[in-house]
Amino acid sequence: SQQGEEDPQALSIQEGENATMNCSYKTSINNLQWYRQNSGRGLVHLILIRSNEREKHSGRLRVTLDTSKKSSSLLITASRAADTASYFCATDGASNTGKLIFGQGTTLQVKP
Amino acid sequence: DTAVSQTPKYLVTQMGNDKSIKCEQNLGHDTMYWYKQDSKKFLKIMFSYNNKELIINETVPNRFSPKSPDKAHLNLHINSLELGDSAVYFCASTPRGGSGTGQYFGPGTRLTVL
């Protein structure tokens, strides 16, 4: 069955607001990754958080990981219109093959 | 520019035809992947090669055959195309095998089977 589920499926906010997206997964992991996909483009890697980490920051991005709840969240602070995209979480299912299992994504719209 | 590139970007073809999609990365990475993204944006891995060796082969119809002539290239050949093959196919690469790094994705090939 599909590994990751994301919530909400769609999110619409005003520029300057914060956006929070959640991801749940089902199996053990070595790490969890977040990707962004602009319309009609490929995925862009945003951040990787390891299973022994609880929080990680990169610019305006903040990712948390709760392995006991098998969940992660991505917070984008002070959103911009350019942040409009789909955001996906991906887990490795504790394998070392590089296989990633993606969630269905959250579509974020940031209105100017 | 250093990148993962795919050709063609769009591919429209009739059912039953055979087609190929090409992928090249000039990042010096050892591992390459093929993913399929359906109309609901669900992304699923199909294959992975590490330095020309097949390491991931998901439950994919054997009409799909990957070929890696060298570690910088991973092509996907599809025989007897079916309507359900319509999707966006993404190639990706990582510096090495394993899951410890992010993957670099190509721009995608939108395949439409009529």
XYZ file of N, CA and C in Angstrom:
678
model
N 0.845 -1.182 0.000
C 0.000 0.000 0.000
C 0.881 1.232 0.000
N 0.295 2.324 -0.361
C 1.049 3.558 -0.441
C 1.619 3.911 0.918
N 2.856 4.358 0.911
C 3.545 4.630 2.152
C 3.086 5.916 2.799
N 3.126 6.997 2.012
C 2.923 8.297 2.633
C 1.572 8.886 2.318
N 1.043 9.570 3.283
C -0.180 10.311 3.051
C 0.038 11.715 3.549
N -0.419 12.667 2.761
C -0.201 14.051 3.114
C -1.503 14.766 3.376
N -1.358 15.754 4.219
C -2.540 16.463 4.691
C -2.146 17.923 4.905
N -2.882 18.908 4.391
C -4.064 18.697 3.566
C -3.684 18.364 2.122
N -4.624 17.999 1.316
C -4.345 17.744 -0.097
C -4.149 19.059 -0.840
N -4.851 20.100 -0.374
C -4.705 21.412 -0.995
C -4.761 22.475 0.076
N -3.984 23.532 -0.143
C -3.881 24.618 0.817
C -3.751 25.930 0.074
N -4.562 26.906 0.462
C -4.514 28.214 -0.182
C -4.336 29.278 0.890
N -3.299 30.080 0.757
C -3.006 31.098 1.768
C -2.618 32.399 1.084
N -2.518 33.456 1.861
C -2.062 34.746 1.346
C -0.556 34.856 1.524
N 0.037 35.620 0.641
C 1.466 35.889 0.762
C 1.774 36.430 2.154
N 2.864 35.980 2.723
C 3.261 36.429 4.043
C 2.825 35.506 5.161
N 1.815 34.701 4.880
C 1.356 33.741 5.890
C 2.270 32.524 5.912
N 2.130 31.744 6.969
C 2.876 30.491 7.074
C 2.036 29.347 6.509
N 2.709 28.358 5.940
C 2.025 27.177 5.403
C 2.582 25.945 6.089
N 1.690 25.106 6.576
C 2.112 23.861 7.225
C 1.488 22.678 6.510
N 2.339 21.725 6.161
C 1.893 20.503 5.506
C 2.355 19.322 6.334
N 1.512 18.304 6.408
C 1.810 17.137 7.220
C 1.922 15.886 6.371
N 2.722 14.970 6.852
C 2.960 13.721 6.133
C 2.951 12.585 7.146
N 2.235 11.520 6.844
C 2.281 10.335 7.694
C 2.782 9.159 6.867
N 3.462 8.246 7.512
C 4.001 7.089 6.818
C 3.778 5.851 7.668
N 4.088 4.683 7.105
C 3.633 3.453 7.769
C 4.741 2.539 8.282
N 5.941 2.647 7.693
C 6.982 1.708 8.095
C 8.158 2.438 8.727
N 9.153 1.684 9.171
C 10.384 2.284 9.695
C 11.094 3.019 8.570
N 11.881 4.009 8.959
C 12.613 4.777 7.959
C 14.048 5.013 8.412
N 14.929 5.257 7.437
C 16.249 5.796 7.729
C 16.200 7.320 7.686
N 15.428 7.823 6.726
C 15.258 9.260 6.625
C 13.976 9.584 5.882
N 13.603 10.828 5.939
C 12.416 11.324 5.251
C 12.835 12.586 4.499
N 12.319 12.725 3.285
C 12.700 13.862 2.464
C 11.456 14.625 2.034
N 11.649 15.891 1.758
C 10.592 16.738 1.201
C 11.064 17.272 -0.156
N 10.116 17.276 -1.094
C 10.384 17.762 -2.440
C 9.315 18.769 -2.843
N 9.696 19.669 -3.735
C 8.755 20.618 -4.325
C 8.647 20.332 -5.821
N 7.432 20.463 -6.363
C 7.223 20.305 -7.806
C 6.390 21.471 -8.311
N 7.009 22.313 -9.097
C 6.251 23.368 -9.771
C 5.498 22.759 -10.941
N 4.421 23.402 -11.319
C 3.548 22.869 -12.366
C 4.332 22.584 -13.648
N 4.220 21.367 -14.142
C 4.875 20.994 -15.384
C 6.374 20.799 -15.291
N 6.907 20.725 -14.076
C 8.361 20.597 -13.909
C 8.699 19.336 -13.112
N 9.982 19.070 -13.018
C 10.451 17.960 -12.205
C 10.476 18.317 -10.727
N 10.726 17.324 -9.907
C 10.778 17.544 -8.465
C 12.126 18.122 -8.062
N 12.084 18.977 -7.060
C 13.293 19.582 -6.529
C 13.419 19.192 -5.064
N 14.574 18.643 -4.703
C 14.811 18.232 -3.329
C 14.935 19.459 -2.434
N 14.182 19.456 -1.319
C 14.219 20.584 -0.393
C 15.057 20.287 0.836
N 14.773 19.161 1.473
C 15.405 18.907 2.763
C 15.291 17.418 3.090
N 16.279 16.908 3.780
C 16.301 15.518 4.234
C 16.473 15.530 5.741
N 15.665 14.761 6.437
C 15.786 14.659 7.889
C 15.972 13.181 8.240
N 16.968 12.910 9.048
C 17.276 11.532 9.399
C 16.393 11.068 10.557
N 16.284 9.777 10.707
C 15.361 9.225 11.708
C 15.757 9.579 13.135
N 17.029 9.925 13.339
C 17.452 10.297 14.698
C 17.407 11.821 14.923
N 16.875 12.544 13.955
C 16.714 13.997 14.093
C 15.243 14.319 14.343
N 15.014 15.380 15.050
C 13.638 15.763 15.353
C 13.216 17.022 14.602
N 14.182 17.862 14.276
C 13.848 19.117 13.609
C 15.034 19.542 12.746
N 14.699 20.170 11.625
C 15.742 20.662 10.741
C 15.258 21.923 10.053
N 16.181 22.855 9.836
C 15.821 24.119 9.214
C 16.646 24.325 7.945
N 16.028 24.980 6.970
C 16.754 25.397 5.782
C 16.077 26.652 5.261
N 16.684 27.794 5.505
C 16.074 29.055 5.085
C 14.719 29.243 5.736
N 13.690 29.412 4.914
C 12.319 29.581 5.433
C 11.610 28.257 5.693
N 12.304 27.169 5.528
C 11.707 25.852 5.721
C 12.072 25.293 7.089
N 11.062 24.688 7.718
C 11.314 23.990 8.979
C 10.614 22.645 8.889
N 11.369 21.588 9.096
C 10.822 20.240 9.042
C 10.942 19.601 10.418
N 9.873 18.939 10.830
C 9.914 18.165 12.070
C 9.645 16.705 11.737
N 10.126 15.843 12.595
C 9.934 14.412 12.414
C 9.621 13.786 13.766
N 8.539 13.037 13.805
C 8.166 12.302 15.012
C 8.065 10.835 14.631
N 9.112 10.083 14.892
C 9.130 8.680 14.468
C 8.171 7.827 15.299
N 7.851 8.261 16.514
C 6.908 7.484 17.329
C 5.503 7.567 16.724
N 5.200 8.702 16.086
C 3.893 8.872 15.440
C 3.969 8.627 13.942
N 5.182 8.348 13.465
C 5.386 8.152 12.039
C 4.796 9.332 11.251
N 5.243 10.509 11.623
C 4.721 11.689 10.944
C 5.792 12.769 10.846
N 5.609 13.631 9.871
C 6.511 14.753 9.649
C 5.687 15.960 9.224
N 6.241 17.135 9.477
C 5.574 18.338 8.991
C 6.588 19.246 8.314
N 6.108 19.970 7.337
C 6.915 20.968 6.636
C 6.238 22.318 6.857
N 6.986 23.238 7.416
C 6.496 24.595 7.629
C 7.254 25.543 6.718
N 6.527 26.304 5.940
C 7.128 27.355 5.118
C 6.702 28.680 5.746
N 7.665 29.443 6.214
C 7.331 30.717 6.860
C 7.358 31.847 5.840
N 6.577 32.882 6.131
C 6.542 34.090 5.296
C 6.438 33.715 3.820
N 5.399 32.998 3.472
C 5.275 32.449 2.119
C 5.245 33.545 1.059
N 5.676 33.149 -0.130
C 5.717 34.035 -1.290
C 4.928 33.389 -2.421
N 4.509 34.185 -3.362
C 3.775 33.645 -4.521
C 4.597 32.568 -5.229
N 5.914 32.728 -5.219
C 6.797 31.758 -5.877
C 6.826 30.401 -5.166
N 6.274 30.341 -3.946
C 6.204 29.056 -3.242
C 5.043 28.200 -3.744
N 4.190 28.759 -4.590
C 3.079 28.005 -5.168
C 3.614 26.801 -5.917
N 3.210 25.605 -5.472
C 3.747 24.357 -6.026
C 3.082 23.195 -5.299
N 3.407 21.993 -5.712
C 3.025 20.795 -4.959
C 4.218 20.350 -4.132
N 3.943 19.903 -2.918
C 5.000 19.483 -2.001
C 4.768 18.026 -1.635
N 5.838 17.244 -1.742
C 5.762 15.809 -1.512
C 6.732 15.399 -0.418
N 6.276 14.492 0.436
C 7.223 13.842 1.334
C 7.568 12.480 0.738
N 8.728 11.980 1.074
C 9.171 10.688 0.570
C 9.982 9.989 1.647
N 9.748 8.721 1.819
C 10.503 7.941 2.795
C 11.224 6.804 2.098
N 12.233 6.284 2.789
C 13.020 5.206 2.188
C 12.622 3.832 2.695
N 11.608 3.762 3.557
C 11.149 2.459 4.050
C 12.243 1.651 4.713
N 13.244 2.361 5.255
C 14.389 1.713 5.936
C 15.216 0.834 5.007
N 15.066 1.028 3.692
C 15.927 0.282 2.769
C 17.153 1.122 2.439
N 18.181 0.484 1.934
C 19.381 1.212 1.523
C 19.582 1.163 0.021
N 18.499 0.925 -0.696
C 18.603 0.830 -2.153
C 18.432 2.173 -2.838
N 17.994 3.172 -2.077
C 17.683 4.463 -2.681
C 16.238 4.571 -3.107
N 15.485 3.493 -2.913
C 14.069 3.520 -3.288
C 13.322 4.495 -2.387
N 12.613 5.432 -2.989
C 11.800 6.386 -2.251
C 10.332 6.087 -2.479
N 9.549 6.226 -1.426
C 8.104 6.042 -1.507
C 7.478 7.390 -1.228
N 6.755 7.891 -2.203
C 6.226 9.248 -2.130
C 4.791 9.275 -1.635
N 4.460 10.347 -0.926
C 3.087 10.649 -0.610
C 2.411 11.273 -1.816
N 1.122 11.527 -1.706
C 0.379 12.071 -2.846
C 0.493 13.583 -2.967
N 1.114 14.193 -1.999
C 1.439 15.600 -2.132
C 0.375 16.551 -1.620
N 0.825 17.745 -1.297
C -0.045 18.855 -0.932
C 0.156 19.946 -1.965
N -0.943 20.403 -2.540
C -0.869 21.497 -3.505
C -1.052 22.804 -2.766
N -0.027 23.629 -2.799
C -0.036 24.910 -2.107
C -0.212 26.046 -3.097
N -1.179 26.899 -2.832
C -1.348 28.111 -3.619
C -1.135 29.306 -2.699
N -0.195 30.159 -3.074
C 0.056 31.375 -2.314
C -0.418 32.551 -3.151
N -1.417 33.244 -2.639
C -2.012 34.359 -3.386
C -1.268 35.651 -3.082
N -0.938 36.403 -4.134
C -0.205 37.666 -3.916
C -1.098 38.728 -3.274
N 25.216 23.398 -18.775
C 24.621 23.366 -17.444
C 24.642 21.945 -16.901
N 24.939 21.794 -15.626
C 24.886 20.480 -15.020
C 23.442 20.177 -14.682
N 22.985 18.972 -15.048
C 21.570 18.685 -14.845
C 21.265 17.258 -15.215
N 20.005 16.911 -14.963
C 19.443 15.678 -15.478
C 18.519 16.084 -16.622
N 18.779 15.545 -17.793
C 17.970 15.919 -18.958
C 17.255 14.695 -19.510
N 16.104 14.952 -20.094
C 15.308 13.875 -20.677
C 14.859 14.294 -22.058
N 14.776 13.328 -22.958
C 14.207 13.569 -24.277
C 13.335 12.395 -24.674
N 12.201 12.653 -25.320
C 11.647 13.979 -25.580
C 10.906 14.519 -24.364
N 10.469 15.749 -24.435
C 9.677 16.322 -23.345
C 8.215 15.890 -23.457
N 7.744 15.780 -24.689
C 6.385 15.319 -24.955
C 6.453 14.181 -25.968
N 5.584 13.197 -25.774
C 5.539 12.056 -26.669
C 4.082 11.634 -26.825
N 3.570 11.759 -28.029
C 2.191 11.361 -28.322
C 2.259 10.236 -29.334
N 1.591 9.120 -29.029
C 1.721 7.958 -29.888
C 0.468 7.115 -29.831
N 0.357 6.185 -30.743
C -0.808 5.309 -30.817
C -0.592 4.060 -29.979
N -1.671 3.490 -29.520
C -1.627 2.204 -28.823
C -0.915 1.173 -29.676
N -0.127 0.330 -29.034
C 0.547 -0.740 -29.749
C 1.934 -0.385 -30.249
N 2.233 0.916 -30.291
C 3.566 1.329 -30.752
C 4.625 1.058 -29.688
N 5.887 1.104 -30.138
C 7.037 0.997 -29.245
C 7.744 2.349 -29.221
N 8.103 2.793 -28.027
C 8.772 4.096 -27.915
C 9.867 4.044 -26.855
N 10.799 4.983 -26.969
C 11.882 5.097 -25.991
C 11.978 6.507 -25.454
N 12.368 6.590 -24.190
C 12.655 7.872 -23.546
C 14.105 7.813 -23.087
N 14.821 8.916 -23.318
C 16.233 8.925 -22.957
C 16.487 9.847 -21.776
N 17.458 9.476 -20.968
C 17.837 10.291 -19.819
C 19.352 10.345 -19.719
N 19.841 11.532 -19.452
C 21.279 11.723 -19.281
C 21.529 12.628 -18.093
N 22.521 12.291 -17.296
C 22.931 13.198 -16.224
C 24.422 13.464 -16.330
N 24.776 14.728 -16.180
C 26.193 15.093 -16.237
C 26.682 15.553 -14.879
N 26.090 14.979 -13.835
C 26.460 15.314 -12.463
C 27.510 14.366 -11.905
N 27.866 13.366 -12.675
C 28.835 12.383 -12.195
C 28.253 11.402 -11.185
N 26.930 11.305 -11.147
C 26.276 10.417 -10.188
C 26.381 8.965 -10.618
N 26.335 8.077 -9.597
C 26.429 6.646 -9.884
C 25.074 5.982 -10.088
N 24.022 6.562 -9.490
C 22.730 5.889 -9.452
C 21.666 6.697 -10.176
N 20.880 5.997 -10.982
C 19.801 6.648 -11.729
C 18.500 5.879 -11.553
N 17.389 6.594 -11.702
C 16.064 6.038 -11.426
C 15.075 6.442 -12.526
N 14.046 5.607 -12.677
C 12.863 5.987 -13.446
C 11.654 5.939 -12.538
N 10.837 7.021 -12.607
C 9.579 7.118 -11.873
C 8.446 7.360 -12.864
N 7.250 6.941 -12.445
C 6.042 7.236 -13.218
C 5.124 8.074 -12.342
N 4.638 9.193 -12.878
C 3.687 10.027 -12.144
C 2.362 10.021 -12.888
N 1.321 9.558 -12.196
C 0.021 9.460 -12.866
C -0.729 10.786 -12.818
N -1.943 10.749 -13.322
C -2.731 11.985 -13.461
C -3.104 12.595 -12.112
N -3.030 11.790 -11.055
C -3.313 12.308 -9.711
C -2.039 12.704 -8.975
N -0.951 12.792 -9.715
C 0.361 13.208 -9.212
C 1.017 12.161 -8.322
N 0.492 10.951 -8.307
C 1.113 9.906 -7.515
C 2.385 9.444 -8.214
N 3.493 9.502 -7.505
C 4.805 9.205 -8.065
C 5.277 7.851 -7.558
N 5.613 6.962 -8.490
C 6.006 5.619 -8.090
C 7.303 5.227 -8.793
N 8.221 4.653 -8.037
C 9.480 4.233 -8.638
C 9.257 3.010 -9.531
N 10.006 2.968 -10.631
C 9.921 1.826 -11.536
C 11.219 1.024 -11.495
N 12.324 1.703 -11.764
C 13.627 1.039 -11.851
C 14.710 1.928 -11.245
N 15.820 1.257 -10.880
C 17.012 1.989 -10.483
C 18.239 1.218 -10.940
N 19.226 1.963 -11.420
C 20.504 1.388 -11.820
C 21.609 2.058 -11.009
N 22.551 1.261 -10.542
C 23.736 1.796 -9.887
C 24.949 1.405 -10.715
N 25.563 2.386 -11.326
C 26.740 2.131 -12.153
C 26.485 1.003 -13.158
N 25.413 1.122 -13.878
C 24.968 0.226 -14.948
C 24.371 -1.091 -14.459
N 24.276 -1.291 -13.153
C 23.713 -2.532 -12.643
C 22.307 -2.286 -12.109
N 21.337 -3.109 -12.520
C 19.953 -2.964 -12.066
C 19.853 -3.324 -10.590
N 19.356 -2.395 -9.775
C 19.225 -2.683 -8.348
C 17.791 -2.595 -7.846
N 16.928 -1.913 -8.537
C 15.512 -1.865 -8.177
C 14.712 -2.171 -9.427
N 13.810 -3.115 -9.284
C 12.925 -3.463 -10.386
C 11.558 -3.707 -9.760
N 10.743 -2.670 -9.744
C 9.442 -2.771 -9.108
C 8.501 -3.597 -9.989
N 7.311 -3.811 -9.487
C 6.328 -4.604 -10.232
C 5.853 -3.791 -11.424
N 6.589 -3.911 -12.497
C 6.317 -3.153 -13.705
C 6.122 -4.161 -14.830
N 5.142 -3.954 -15.716
C 4.978 -4.890 -16.839
C 6.275 -5.061 -17.611
N 6.526 -6.271 -18.101
C 7.791 -6.495 -18.796
C 7.824 -5.838 -20.163
N 6.764 -5.100 -20.509
C 6.814 -4.254 -21.716
C 7.772 -3.075 -21.496
N 8.089 -2.802 -20.234
C 9.011 -1.713 -19.907
C 10.397 -2.305 -19.711
N 11.370 -1.804 -20.461
C 12.728 -2.315 -20.287
C 13.712 -1.158 -20.208
N 14.381 -1.042 -19.064
C 15.399 -0.005 -18.923
C 16.714 -0.497 -19.509
N 17.513 0.469 -19.960
C 18.839 0.123 -20.455
C 19.814 1.219 -20.030
N 20.935 0.810 -19.492
C 21.940 1.775 -19.040
C 23.252 1.496 -19.755
N 23.521 2.200 -20.847
C 24.771 1.957 -21.584
C 26.020 2.384 -20.813
N 25.858 3.366 -19.952
C 26.928 3.802 -19.066
C 26.278 4.515 -17.901
N 27.050 4.866 -16.883
C 26.414 5.344 -15.656
C 25.802 6.730 -15.810
N 26.063 7.403 -16.902
C 25.482 8.723 -17.135
C 24.162 8.666 -17.890
N 23.803 7.492 -18.380
C 22.596 7.360 -19.204
C 21.711 6.226 -18.717
N 20.417 6.501 -18.693
C 19.446 5.454 -18.381
C 18.237 5.693 -19.266
N 18.028 4.777 -20.199
C 16.938 4.908 -21.149
C 15.809 3.960 -20.762
N 14.610 4.301 -21.214
C 13.435 3.480 -20.932
C 12.741 3.166 -22.235
N 12.650 1.883 -22.545
C 11.965 1.466 -23.764
C 10.640 0.822 -23.379
N 9.588 1.198 -24.086
C 8.268 0.666 -23.785
C 7.701 0.027 -25.041
N 7.396 -1.251 -24.950
C 6.801 -1.985 -26.076
C 5.284 -2.002 -25.969
N 4.643 -2.123 -27.109
C 3.178 -2.343 -27.162
C 2.443 -1.405 -26.213
N 2.604 -0.131 -26.432
C 2.040 0.876 -25.542
C 0.537 0.707 -25.358
N 0.094 0.935 -24.117
C -1.318 0.842 -23.765
C -1.796 2.201 -23.248
N -3.121 2.369 -23.248
C -3.686 3.643 -22.784
C -3.225 3.977 -21.370
N -3.141 2.957 -20.521
C -2.760 3.158 -19.126
C -1.312 3.561 -18.927
N -0.532 3.526 -19.993
C 0.861 3.974 -19.889
C 0.963 5.493 -19.943
N -0.124 6.143 -20.290
C -0.118 7.608 -20.337
C 0.187 8.152 -18.946
N 1.220 8.960 -18.863
C 1.688 9.485 -17.571
C 2.861 10.405 -17.856
N 3.407 10.962 -16.775
C 4.665 11.686 -16.897
C 5.754 10.802 -16.304
N 6.818 10.598 -17.053
C 7.915 9.747 -16.621
C 9.100 10.636 -16.251
N 9.611 10.413 -15.045
C 10.734 11.202 -14.552
C 11.958 10.323 -14.359
N 13.070 10.861 -14.778
C 14.363 10.264 -14.501
C 14.972 11.029 -13.322
N 15.744 10.357 -12.512
C 16.406 11.014 -11.388
C 17.768 10.371 -11.162
N 18.614 11.073 -10.413
C 19.929 10.498 -10.109
C 20.360 10.908 -8.705
N 21.254 10.136 -8.141
C 21.874 10.455 -6.864
C 23.363 10.147 -6.967
N 24.166 10.812 -6.127
C 25.620 10.610 -6.207
C 26.034 9.156 -6.036
N 25.294 8.436 -5.229
C 25.649 7.058 -4.958
C 24.376 6.322 -4.601
N 24.448 5.028 -4.506
C 23.284 4.264 -4.095
C 22.941 4.533 -2.644
N 21.816 4.037 -2.217
C 21.408 4.279 -0.844
C 20.495 5.477 -0.740
N 19.993 5.714 0.433
C 18.949 6.717 0.621
C 19.423 7.928 1.395
N 20.708 8.102 1.552
C 21.193 9.174 2.408
C 21.272 10.537 1.781
N 20.917 10.651 0.499
C 20.970 11.956 -0.160
C 19.701 12.183 -0.958
N 19.451 13.443 -1.267
C 18.313 13.772 -2.099
C 18.548 13.353 -3.535
N 17.459 13.210 -4.269
C 17.544 12.826 -5.670
C 17.352 14.053 -6.560
N 18.068 14.039 -7.680
C 17.978 15.119 -8.654
C 17.089 14.641 -9.799
N 16.020 15.368 -10.047
C 15.047 14.937 -11.047
C 15.217 15.678 -12.366
N 14.914 14.961 -13.441
C 14.825 15.586 -14.744
C 13.486 16.301 -14.889
N 13.274 16.964 -16.030
C 12.068 17.766 -16.235
C 10.833 16.936 -16.568
N 11.015 15.656 -16.838
C 9.872 14.805 -17.131
C 9.590 14.655 -18.615
N 8.995 13.528 -18.965
C 8.503 13.268 -20.326
C 7.030 12.925 -20.215
N 6.196 13.747 -20.828
C 4.749 13.495 -20.781
C 4.393 12.587 -21.943
N 3.991 11.372 -21.621
C 3.625 10.370 -22.627
C 2.107 10.293 -22.720
N 1.595 10.460 -23.905
C 0.162 10.336 -24.156
C -0.045 9.234 -25.170
N -0.807 8.217 -24.773
C -1.096 7.097 -25.671
C -2.546 7.216 -26.127
N -2.734 7.277 -27.431
C -4.084 7.475 -27.989
C -4.690 6.167 -28.468
